[in-house]
Amino acid sequence: MQQIFFFDNELEYISEGAFLGLPSLQELALYGGRLTTIPPNTFATLGNLRFFDASANQLEVIDSRWFVNNTSVFQLNFNRNLIHSIHTSLVDMPMLTNLQLLQNICIDAVFLINDQTREQVRTELRPCLDNYPSRITRFIMELEGDLSLFDGNGT
């Protein structure tokens, strides 16, 4: 199987192992669903994936781990989502030449990517790249004096 298209599908969730056993899949469209998140390694086994479309969903973050093993991807479509953050590694995908991000929170553009435009694309995506959630959170506090801690219930 080389193509799977889910158009206007009301899809709300995809399990991380949903595409196991489909190494020859080249085109995947999850267009027009109600996806809010996609688990990190969902597409890791799709080494031949060339085209991915998750437009018209409710995605907020493009995770760096979605396409970590997908060195053949040349087009990604995330139009009409709620994207507010993107991991910087997306711009560095070796074969990616077309990135569509129309009508999103942090960006409304289509990018043609090559060696000459990669830095310009990164600059234009800066509002999205700067919002990417850190996976490690550090909290350091220095306090002097008495301290009282309360939980969300005020106790």
PDB file of C-alpha atoms in Angstrom:
ATOM      1  CA  MET A   1       0.000   0.000   0.000  1.00  0.00           C
ATOM      2  CA  GLN A   2       1.438   3.352  -1.051  1.00  0.00           C
ATOM      3  CA  GLN A   3      -1.386   5.784  -0.220  1.00  0.00           C
ATOM      4  CA  ILE A   4      -3.845   6.243   2.634  1.00  0.00           C
ATOM      5  CA  PHE A   5      -6.252   9.170   2.571  1.00  0.00           C
ATOM      6  CA  PHE A   6      -8.662   9.999   5.383  1.00  0.00           C
ATOM      7  CA  PHE A   7     -10.679  13.008   4.167  1.00  0.00           C
ATOM      8  CA  ASP A   8     -13.312  14.730   6.345  1.00  0.00           C
ATOM      9  CA  ASN A   9     -13.108  11.843   8.730  1.00  0.00           C
ATOM     10  CA  GLU A  10     -13.936  13.087  12.263  1.00  0.00           C
ATOM     11  CA  LEU A  11     -10.750  11.317  13.388  1.00  0.00           C
ATOM     12  CA  GLU A  12      -9.945  12.375  16.968  1.00  0.00           C
ATOM     13  CA  TYR A  13      -7.054  10.116  17.929  1.00  0.00           C
ATOM     14  CA  ILE A  14      -4.284   8.048  16.344  1.00  0.00           C
ATOM     15  CA  SER A  15      -2.379   5.462  18.334  1.00  0.00           C
ATOM     16  CA  GLU A  16       1.404   5.473  18.143  1.00  0.00           C
ATOM     17  CA  GLY A  17       1.444   2.066  16.429  1.00  0.00           C
ATOM     18  CA  ALA A  18      -1.316   2.832  13.920  1.00  0.00           C
ATOM     19  CA  PHE A  19       0.973   2.630  10.870  1.00  0.00           C
ATOM     20  CA  LEU A  20       3.174  -0.323  11.826  1.00  0.00           C
ATOM     21  CA  GLY A  21       3.632  -2.767   8.969  1.00  0.00           C
ATOM     22  CA  LEU A  22       3.301  -0.125   6.252  1.00  0.00           C
ATOM     23  CA  PRO A  23       6.939   0.612   5.350  1.00  0.00           C
ATOM     24  CA  SER A  24       6.111   1.282   1.676  1.00  0.00           C
ATOM     25  CA  LEU A  25       3.527   3.980   2.466  1.00  0.00           C
ATOM     26  CA  GLN A  26       4.427   7.116   0.505  1.00  0.00           C
ATOM     27  CA  GLU A  27       1.390   9.379   0.923  1.00  0.00           C
ATOM     28  CA  LEU A  28      -0.697   9.885   4.044  1.00  0.00           C
ATOM     29  CA  ALA A  29      -3.553  12.357   4.419  1.00  0.00           C
ATOM     30  CA  LEU A  30      -5.408  12.872   7.685  1.00  0.00           C
ATOM     31  CA  TYR A  31      -7.360  15.811   6.320  1.00  0.00           C
ATOM     32  CA  GLY A  32     -10.443  17.274   7.947  1.00  0.00           C
ATOM     33  CA  GLY A  33     -10.545  15.513  11.280  1.00  0.00           C
ATOM     34  CA  ARG A  34     -10.571  16.574  14.888  1.00  0.00           C
ATOM     35  CA  LEU A  35      -7.000  15.653  15.771  1.00  0.00           C
ATOM     36  CA  THR A  36      -5.588  17.768  18.581  1.00  0.00           C
ATOM     37  CA  THR A  37      -2.379  15.786  19.138  1.00  0.00           C
ATOM     38  CA  ILE A  38      -0.428  13.005  17.471  1.00  0.00           C
ATOM     39  CA  PRO A  39       1.772  10.713  19.594  1.00  0.00           C
ATOM     40  CA  PRO A  40       5.536  11.301  19.170  1.00  0.00           C
ATOM     41  CA  ASN A  41       6.650   8.285  17.105  1.00  0.00           C
ATOM     42  CA  THR A  42       3.472   7.638  15.138  1.00  0.00           C
ATOM     43  CA  PHE A  43       5.189   7.929  11.732  1.00  0.00           C
ATOM     44  CA  ALA A  44       8.605   6.539  12.750  1.00  0.00           C
ATOM     45  CA  THR A  45       8.205   3.323  10.737  1.00  0.00           C
ATOM     46  CA  LEU A  46       7.201   5.153   7.544  1.00  0.00           C
ATOM     47  CA  GLY A  47      10.682   5.503   6.077  1.00  0.00           C
ATOM     48  CA  ASN A  48       9.362   5.979   2.524  1.00  0.00           C
ATOM     49  CA  LEU A  49       6.792   8.648   3.385  1.00  0.00           C
ATOM     50  CA  ARG A  50       7.003  11.489   0.869  1.00  0.00           C
ATOM     51  CA  PHE A  51       3.758  13.442   1.355  1.00  0.00           C
ATOM     52  CA  PHE A  52       1.852  14.147   4.576  1.00  0.00           C
ATOM     53  CA  ASP A  53      -1.298  16.236   4.963  1.00  0.00           C
ATOM     54  CA  ALA A  54      -2.898  16.950   8.334  1.00  0.00           C
ATOM     55  CA  SER A  55      -4.762  20.065   7.225  1.00  0.00           C
ATOM     56  CA  ALA A  56      -8.124  21.116   8.667  1.00  0.00           C
ATOM     57  CA  ASN A  57      -7.607  19.563  12.087  1.00  0.00           C
ATOM     58  CA  GLN A  58      -7.080  21.086  15.529  1.00  0.00           C
ATOM     59  CA  LEU A  59      -3.349  20.434  15.948  1.00  0.00           C
ATOM     60  CA  GLU A  60      -1.478  22.943  18.097  1.00  0.00           C
ATOM     61  CA  VAL A  61       2.125  21.665  18.060  1.00  0.00           C
ATOM     62  CA  ILE A  62       4.251  20.086  15.344  1.00  0.00           C
ATOM     63  CA  ASP A  63       6.385  17.641  17.328  1.00  0.00           C
ATOM     64  CA  SER A  64      10.035  17.108  16.383  1.00  0.00           C
ATOM     65  CA  ARG A  65       9.668  13.362  16.875  1.00  0.00           C
ATOM     66  CA  TRP A  66       6.909  12.814  14.295  1.00  0.00           C
ATOM     67  CA  PHE A  67       9.255  12.722  11.298  1.00  0.00           C
ATOM     68  CA  VAL A  68      12.582  11.791  12.894  1.00  0.00           C
ATOM     69  CA  ASN A  69      13.062   8.680  10.676  1.00  0.00           C
ATOM     70  CA  ASN A  70      11.364  10.050   7.566  1.00  0.00           C
ATOM     71  CA  THR A  71      14.190  11.224   5.336  1.00  0.00           C
ATOM     72  CA  SER A  72      12.096  11.083   2.132  1.00  0.00           C
ATOM     73  CA  VAL A  73       9.381  13.599   3.051  1.00  0.00           C
ATOM     74  CA  PHE A  74       9.219  16.438   0.524  1.00  0.00           C
ATOM     75  CA  GLN A  75       5.814  17.978   1.314  1.00  0.00           C
ATOM     76  CA  LEU A  76       4.058  18.657   4.635  1.00  0.00           C
ATOM     77  CA  ASN A  77       0.639  20.315   4.827  1.00  0.00           C
ATOM     78  CA  PHE A  78      -0.681  21.703   8.111  1.00  0.00           C
ATOM     79  CA  ASN A  79      -3.093  24.308   6.743  1.00  0.00           C
ATOM     80  CA  ARG A  80      -6.101  25.388   8.834  1.00  0.00           C
ATOM     81  CA  ASN A  81      -5.000  24.056  12.206  1.00  0.00           C
ATOM     82  CA  LEU A  82      -4.302  25.817  15.491  1.00  0.00           C
ATOM     83  CA  ILE A  83      -0.515  25.555  15.220  1.00  0.00           C
ATOM     84  CA  HIS A  84       1.222  27.833  17.688  1.00  0.00           C
ATOM     85  CA  SER A  85       4.573  26.030  17.956  1.00  0.00           C
ATOM     86  CA  ILE A  86       6.901  24.085  15.687  1.00  0.00           C
ATOM     87  CA  HIS A  87      10.158  22.325  16.507  1.00  0.00           C
ATOM     88  CA  THR A  88      13.194  23.738  14.663  1.00  0.00           C
ATOM     89  CA  SER A  89      14.160  20.328  13.247  1.00  0.00           C
ATOM     90  CA  LEU A  90      11.216  20.510  10.833  1.00  0.00           C
ATOM     91  CA  VAL A  91      13.072  23.035   8.670  1.00  0.00           C
ATOM     92  CA  ASP A  92      16.133  20.758   8.589  1.00  0.00           C
ATOM     93  CA  MET A  93      14.405  17.732   7.054  1.00  0.00           C
ATOM     94  CA  PRO A  94      16.743  16.824   4.166  1.00  0.00           C
ATOM     95  CA  MET A  95      14.193  16.378   1.351  1.00  0.00           C
ATOM     96  CA  LEU A  96      11.502  18.837   2.536  1.00  0.00           C
ATOM     97  CA  THR A  97      10.820  21.360  -0.230  1.00  0.00           C
ATOM     98  CA  ASN A  98       7.205  22.376   0.459  1.00  0.00           C
ATOM     99  CA  LEU A  99       5.815  23.321   3.873  1.00  0.00           C
ATOM    100  CA  GLN A 100       2.234  24.576   3.980  1.00  0.00           C
ATOM    101  CA  LEU A 101       1.090  26.397   7.126  1.00  0.00           C
ATOM    102  CA  LEU A 102      -1.787  28.562   5.922  1.00  0.00           C
ATOM    103  CA  GLN A 103      -4.303  29.877   8.478  1.00  0.00           C
ATOM    104  CA  ASN A 104      -2.553  28.887  11.700  1.00  0.00           C
ATOM    105  CA  ILE A 105      -2.131  30.831  14.937  1.00  0.00           C
ATOM    106  CA  CYS A 106       1.582  31.628  14.660  1.00  0.00           C
ATOM    107  CA  ILE A 107       1.946  31.619  10.875  1.00  0.00           C
ATOM    108  CA  ASP A 108      -0.064  31.940   7.657  1.00  0.00           C
ATOM    109  CA  ALA A 109       2.284  31.016   4.829  1.00  0.00           C
ATOM    110  CA  VAL A 110       3.535  28.443   2.344  1.00  0.00           C
ATOM    111  CA  PHE A 111       7.292  27.875   2.175  1.00  0.00           C
ATOM    112  CA  LEU A 112       9.389  26.540  -0.672  1.00  0.00           C
ATOM    113  CA  ILE A 113      12.521  25.217   0.990  1.00  0.00           C
ATOM    114  CA  ASN A 114      15.957  24.666  -0.519  1.00  0.00           C
ATOM    115  CA  ASP A 115      19.543  25.324   0.573  1.00  0.00           C
ATOM    116  CA  GLN A 116      19.255  28.997  -0.386  1.00  0.00           C
ATOM    117  CA  THR A 117      15.917  29.632   1.398  1.00  0.00           C
ATOM    118  CA  ARG A 118      16.304  27.477   4.528  1.00  0.00           C
ATOM    119  CA  GLU A 119      17.594  30.305   6.765  1.00  0.00           C
ATOM    120  CA  GLN A 120      14.916  32.696   5.473  1.00  0.00           C
ATOM    121  CA  VAL A 121      12.224  30.105   6.262  1.00  0.00           C
ATOM    122  CA  ARG A 122      13.682  29.642   9.737  1.00  0.00           C
ATOM    123  CA  THR A 123      13.563  33.430  10.263  1.00  0.00           C
ATOM    124  CA  GLU A 124       9.943  33.673   9.095  1.00  0.00           C
ATOM    125  CA  LEU A 125       8.970  30.744  11.341  1.00  0.00           C
ATOM    126  CA  ARG A 126      10.673  32.294  14.393  1.00  0.00           C
ATOM    127  CA  PRO A 127       7.329  33.125  16.141  1.00  0.00           C
ATOM    128  CA  CYS A 128       6.405  29.414  15.930  1.00  0.00           C
ATOM    129  CA  LEU A 129       9.861  28.018  16.695  1.00  0.00           C
ATOM    130  CA  ASP A 130      10.259  30.118  19.829  1.00  0.00           C
ATOM    131  CA  ASN A 131       7.019  28.708  21.247  1.00  0.00           C
ATOM    132  CA  TYR A 132       8.040  25.046  21.089  1.00  0.00           C
ATOM    133  CA  PRO A 133       7.490  23.488  24.521  1.00  0.00           C
ATOM    134  CA  SER A 134      10.585  22.380  26.343  1.00  0.00           C
ATOM    135  CA  ARG A 135      10.604  18.736  27.360  1.00  0.00           C
ATOM    136  CA  ILE A 136      12.722  19.540  30.401  1.00  0.00           C
ATOM    137  CA  THR A 137      11.465  22.036  32.914  1.00  0.00           C
ATOM    138  CA  ARG A 138      13.724  23.382  35.604  1.00  0.00           C
ATOM    139  CA  PHE A 139      12.490  25.423  38.478  1.00  0.00           C
ATOM    140  CA  ILE A 140      14.954  27.031  40.847  1.00  0.00           C
ATOM    141  CA  MET A 141      13.811  29.187  43.752  1.00  0.00           C
ATOM    142  CA  GLU A 142      15.704  30.944  46.475  1.00  0.00           C
ATOM    143  CA  LEU A 143      13.553  31.824  49.442  1.00  0.00           C
ATOM    144  CA  GLU A 144      14.231  33.587  52.668  1.00  0.00           C
ATOM    145  CA  GLY A 145      11.904  33.527  55.651  1.00  0.00           C
ATOM    146  CA  ASP A 146       8.728  31.572  56.404  1.00  0.00           C
ATOM    147  CA  LEU A 147       7.026  29.658  53.605  1.00  0.00           C
ATOM    148  CA  SER A 148       3.508  28.266  53.353  1.00  0.00           C
ATOM    149  CA  LEU A 149       2.471  26.017  50.468  1.00  0.00           C
ATOM    150  CA  PHE A 150      -1.117  25.478  49.394  1.00  0.00           C
ATOM    151  CA  ASP A 151      -2.551  23.074  46.842  1.00  0.00           C
ATOM    152  CA  GLY A 152      -5.188  23.981  44.255  1.00  0.00           C
ATOM    153  CA  ASN A 153      -7.916  23.581  46.894  1.00  0.00           C
ATOM    154  CA  GLY A 154      -6.353  26.180  49.184  1.00  0.00           C
ATOM    155  CA  THR A 155      -5.324  23.631  51.805  1.00  0.00           C
TER     156      THR A 155
END
